[in-house]
Short mmCIF file of C-alpha atoms in Angstrom, two decimals:
data_model
loop_
_atom_site.label_atom_id
_atom_site.label_comp_id
_atom_site.label_asym_id
_atom_site.label_seq_id
_atom_site.Cartn_x
_atom_site.Cartn_y
_atom_site.Cartn_z
CA ASP A 13 126.94 151.94 -34.91
CA GLY A 14 128.37 149.26 -32.65
CA GLY A 15 127.91 149.58 -28.94
CA ILE A 16 126.22 148.51 -25.76
CA THR A 17 122.73 149.51 -24.78
CA GLN A 18 121.18 149.36 -21.37
CA SER A 19 117.59 150.04 -20.53
CA PRO A 20 115.98 151.72 -18.86
CA LYS A 21 118.20 154.63 -17.85
CA TYR A 22 116.26 155.18 -14.61
CA LEU A 23 114.24 152.55 -12.77
CA PHE A 24 112.16 152.84 -9.63
CA ARG A 25 110.88 149.84 -7.71
CA LYS A 26 109.26 149.03 -4.42
CA GLU A 27 111.13 146.95 -1.89
CA GLY A 28 110.42 143.24 -2.25
CA GLN A 29 110.07 143.28 -6.02
CA ASN A 30 112.45 141.60 -8.41
CA VAL A 31 113.63 143.75 -11.29
CA THR A 32 115.49 142.86 -14.49
CA LEU A 33 117.99 145.20 -16.15
CA SER A 34 118.61 144.81 -19.83
CA CYS A 35 122.03 144.78 -21.55
CA GLU A 36 122.57 144.23 -25.26
CA GLN A 37 125.76 144.52 -27.33
CA ASN A 38 126.42 144.32 -31.06
CA LEU A 39 130.20 144.40 -30.83
CA ASN A 40 130.46 140.62 -31.27
CA HIS A 41 132.22 140.41 -27.90
CA ASP A 42 132.37 137.08 -26.14
CA ALA A 43 132.72 138.46 -22.62
CA MET A 44 130.10 140.48 -20.78
CA TYR A 45 130.08 141.90 -17.27
CA TRP A 46 127.81 143.52 -14.72
CA TYR A 47 129.16 146.04 -12.24
CA ARG A 48 127.61 148.03 -9.47
CA GLN A 49 128.82 151.53 -8.59
CA ASP A 50 127.88 153.32 -5.39
CA PRO A 51 128.54 157.03 -4.79
CA GLY A 52 132.25 157.72 -4.39
CA GLN A 53 133.16 154.08 -4.90
CA GLY A 54 134.73 152.10 -7.66
CA LEU A 55 133.04 149.48 -9.76
CA ARG A 56 132.37 146.17 -8.09
CA LEU A 57 131.89 143.07 -10.24
CA ILE A 58 128.58 141.27 -9.81
CA TYR A 59 128.67 138.59 -12.53
CA TYR A 60 130.52 137.94 -15.74
CA SER A 61 130.19 135.62 -18.68
CA GLN A 62 132.77 134.54 -21.22
CA ILE A 63 130.59 132.27 -23.32
CA VAL A 64 126.92 131.67 -24.00
CA ASN A 65 125.13 129.59 -21.35
CA ASP A 66 127.96 130.05 -18.86
CA PHE A 67 128.61 132.71 -16.24
CA GLN A 68 130.58 133.19 -13.03
CA LYS A 69 129.99 135.06 -9.82
CA GLY A 70 131.95 138.20 -9.19
CA ASP A 71 132.75 139.79 -5.85
CA ILE A 72 129.19 140.73 -4.87
CA ALA A 73 126.86 138.20 -6.55
CA GLU A 74 124.54 137.66 -3.58
CA GLY A 75 121.01 138.83 -4.32
CA TYR A 76 121.57 138.94 -8.08
CA SER A 77 121.05 136.50 -10.95
CA VAL A 78 121.96 136.53 -14.64
CA SER A 79 121.45 134.54 -17.81
CA ARG A 80 123.37 134.36 -21.08
CA GLU A 81 121.14 132.67 -23.61
CA LYS A 82 122.47 134.73 -26.51
CA LYS A 83 125.90 136.18 -27.18
CA GLU A 84 124.42 139.66 -27.52
CA SER A 85 122.40 139.72 -24.32
CA PHE A 86 123.26 139.53 -20.62
CA PRO A 87 120.28 140.57 -18.44
CA LEU A 88 120.70 141.09 -14.71
CA THR A 89 117.92 140.42 -12.20
CA VAL A 90 118.08 142.23 -8.89
CA THR A 91 116.13 140.04 -6.51
CA SER A 92 114.37 140.94 -3.29
CA ALA A 93 117.21 139.18 -1.47
CA GLN A 94 119.61 142.00 -2.35
CA LYS A 95 119.82 144.08 0.84
CA ASN A 96 120.86 147.42 -0.69
CA PRO A 97 119.78 147.40 -4.34
CA THR A 98 119.75 151.16 -4.93
CA ALA A 99 122.82 151.86 -7.09
CA PHE A 100 124.16 152.65 -10.55
CA TYR A 101 124.45 149.43 -12.59
CA LEU A 102 126.88 149.23 -15.48
CA CYS A 103 127.10 146.53 -18.09
CA ALA A 104 130.29 146.04 -20.10
CA SER A 105 131.66 143.78 -22.78
CA SER A 106 135.07 142.91 -24.13
CA SER A 107 136.81 140.53 -26.44
CA LEU A 108 138.47 137.60 -24.69
CA ASP A 109 141.84 138.66 -26.08
CA PHE A 110 141.56 142.19 -24.72
CA THR A 111 139.60 141.92 -21.50
CA TYR A 112 141.28 145.05 -20.20
CA GLU A 113 139.48 147.15 -22.79
CA GLN A 114 135.94 147.04 -21.59
CA TYR A 115 133.20 148.93 -23.37
CA PHE A 116 130.49 150.12 -21.05
CA GLY A 117 126.84 150.81 -21.59
CA PRO A 118 125.31 154.08 -20.36
CA GLY A 119 124.16 152.45 -17.12
CA THR A 120 120.87 152.06 -15.27
CA ARG A 121 120.17 153.99 -12.06
CA LEU A 122 117.99 151.79 -9.87
CA THR A 123 116.17 153.26 -6.90
CA VAL A 124 114.33 150.95 -4.54
CA THR A 125 112.08 152.43 -1.88
CA ARG B 21 143.03 146.83 2.89
CA LYS B 22 141.45 147.37 -0.53
CA GLU B 23 143.18 145.74 -3.46
CA VAL B 24 143.32 149.04 -5.34
CA GLU B 25 143.29 152.40 -3.57
CA GLN B 26 143.04 155.95 -4.84
CA ASP B 27 142.76 159.34 -3.18
CA PRO B 28 139.13 160.28 -3.90
CA GLY B 29 139.93 164.00 -4.11
CA PRO B 30 138.51 166.22 -5.37
CA PHE B 31 141.60 167.81 -6.84
CA ASN B 32 140.69 171.41 -7.65
CA VAL B 33 143.18 172.95 -10.08
CA PRO B 34 143.21 176.03 -12.33
CA GLU B 35 143.30 175.73 -16.09
CA GLY B 36 146.82 175.17 -17.35
CA ALA B 37 148.02 173.48 -14.17
CA THR B 38 149.81 170.17 -14.00
CA VAL B 39 148.19 167.59 -11.75
CA ALA B 40 149.18 164.05 -10.79
CA PHE B 41 147.24 161.19 -9.26
CA ASN B 42 148.56 158.01 -7.71
CA CYS B 43 146.95 154.63 -7.33
CA THR B 44 148.35 151.88 -5.11
CA TYR B 45 147.69 148.17 -5.48
CA SER B 46 148.23 145.43 -2.93
CA ASN B 47 148.53 142.27 -5.01
CA SER B 48 152.07 141.85 -6.28
CA ALA B 49 150.79 139.33 -8.84
CA SER B 50 149.00 142.13 -10.70
CA GLN B 51 150.09 142.14 -14.30
CA SER B 52 148.50 144.95 -16.25
CA PHE B 53 147.38 148.45 -15.40
CA PHE B 54 145.12 151.02 -17.02
CA TRP B 55 143.47 154.35 -16.46
CA TYR B 56 139.79 154.88 -17.24
CA ARG B 57 137.96 158.21 -17.30
CA GLN B 58 134.40 158.60 -16.07
CA ASP B 59 132.42 161.78 -16.62
CA CYS B 60 129.73 162.71 -14.12
CA ARG B 61 126.83 160.23 -14.26
CA LYS B 62 128.26 158.55 -17.36
CA GLU B 63 129.97 155.27 -18.11
CA PRO B 64 133.76 154.78 -17.75
CA LYS B 65 135.90 154.80 -20.88
CA LEU B 66 139.42 153.50 -21.35
CA LEU B 67 141.92 156.37 -21.23
CA MET B 68 145.31 154.71 -21.52
CA SER B 69 147.51 151.78 -20.67
CA VAL B 70 150.30 151.95 -18.10
CA TYR B 71 153.74 150.48 -18.75
CA SER B 72 156.89 150.31 -16.64
CA SER B 73 158.65 152.37 -19.26
CA GLY B 74 155.97 155.03 -19.10
CA ASN B 75 153.25 155.82 -21.58
CA GLU B 76 152.59 159.28 -22.98
CA ASP B 77 149.54 160.35 -24.94
CA GLY B 78 149.49 164.05 -25.62
CA ARG B 79 149.13 165.86 -22.30
CA PHE B 80 148.71 162.60 -20.38
CA THR B 81 151.54 160.48 -19.00
CA ALA B 82 151.04 157.21 -17.16
CA GLN B 83 153.74 155.47 -15.17
CA LEU B 84 154.08 152.20 -13.30
CA ASN B 85 156.33 151.59 -10.29
CA ARG B 86 156.29 147.86 -9.61
CA ALA B 87 158.71 148.02 -6.69
CA SER B 88 156.44 150.38 -4.76
CA GLN B 89 153.26 148.98 -6.28
CA TYR B 90 151.71 152.14 -7.56
CA ILE B 91 150.71 153.68 -10.85
CA SER B 92 150.44 157.35 -11.63
CA LEU B 93 148.70 159.64 -14.08
CA LEU B 94 150.09 163.07 -14.90
CA ILE B 95 148.02 165.64 -16.75
CA ARG B 96 149.82 168.69 -18.10
CA ASP B 97 148.21 171.96 -19.17
CA SER B 98 144.84 171.01 -17.66
CA LYS B 99 141.72 171.88 -19.65
CA LEU B 100 138.21 172.44 -18.35
CA SER B 101 137.22 169.32 -20.29
CA ASP B 102 139.60 167.22 -18.20
CA SER B 103 137.18 167.53 -15.27
CA ALA B 104 136.11 163.97 -14.55
CA THR B 105 136.78 161.03 -12.27
CA TYR B 106 139.84 158.97 -13.12
CA LEU B 107 139.70 155.28 -12.25
CA CYS B 108 142.75 153.09 -12.11
CA VAL B 109 142.32 149.46 -13.10
CA VAL B 110 144.55 146.58 -12.10
CA ILE B 111 144.47 143.21 -13.81
CA ARG B 112 145.68 139.90 -12.45
CA LEU B 113 145.39 136.43 -13.86
CA ASP B 114 143.59 133.79 -11.85
CA ASN B 115 141.84 130.50 -12.55
CA ALA B 116 138.91 132.28 -14.20
CA GLY B 117 141.12 134.34 -16.50
CA ASN B 118 141.95 138.02 -16.36
CA MET B 119 140.33 139.71 -13.37
CA LEU B 120 139.92 143.48 -13.36
CA THR B 121 139.77 145.46 -10.14
CA PHE B 122 138.74 149.10 -10.30
CA GLY B 123 139.90 151.73 -7.85
CA GLY B 124 137.37 154.08 -6.28
CA GLY B 125 138.41 156.91 -8.58
CA THR B 126 139.99 160.32 -8.14
CA ARG B 127 137.83 163.29 -8.97
CA LEU B 128 139.44 166.17 -10.83
CA MET B 129 137.85 169.60 -11.15
CA VAL B 130 139.57 172.09 -13.44
CA LYS B 131 138.48 175.69 -12.83
CA PRO B 132 138.75 178.68 -15.20
#
């Protein structure tokens, strides 16, 4: 079955630690995205990538980093510089021709204490 | 002002009711519009596209009003399974390509 996987589903970290969230897709999509969702709020774009080895900052990139070494994978690192890292993180992918139709992974709930 | 705004709700309606949500957008250069559905603690999924001429899919009707810069979603004969958060999505083209902006979502609760 084609789809997007994110792991882990729940993640707990101590303040000051970097943490990397995994995102893998087997839909053969060129574009991949990371969003953050806070309670009662919409999705805010952190980073996106349209091609391997290239990525662009979204609206709230500060405190985050990404890499795109393979088409299938787009990991997100939440660094200690991110002031409010506790949130629901969603990864998505799409074809370049149909960027409006984004397929989302199940998300990772990160709690930092 | 947010680029895309929605009434967060919740809208509490009985089964069988008709309910409508609006979503306003501020950037007149916005080109394409969509509704996504997000179940509680799950990922969003594309529900339907929105066209100026209207778009109907079963009990769901989406409409775009470019002059007033809003899109709407009408749900007829509400079912318990319609309970979810509905996110409107606005797309505009900039130097980096198509940029999606999600609204904060409107929560719908359908009661027996």
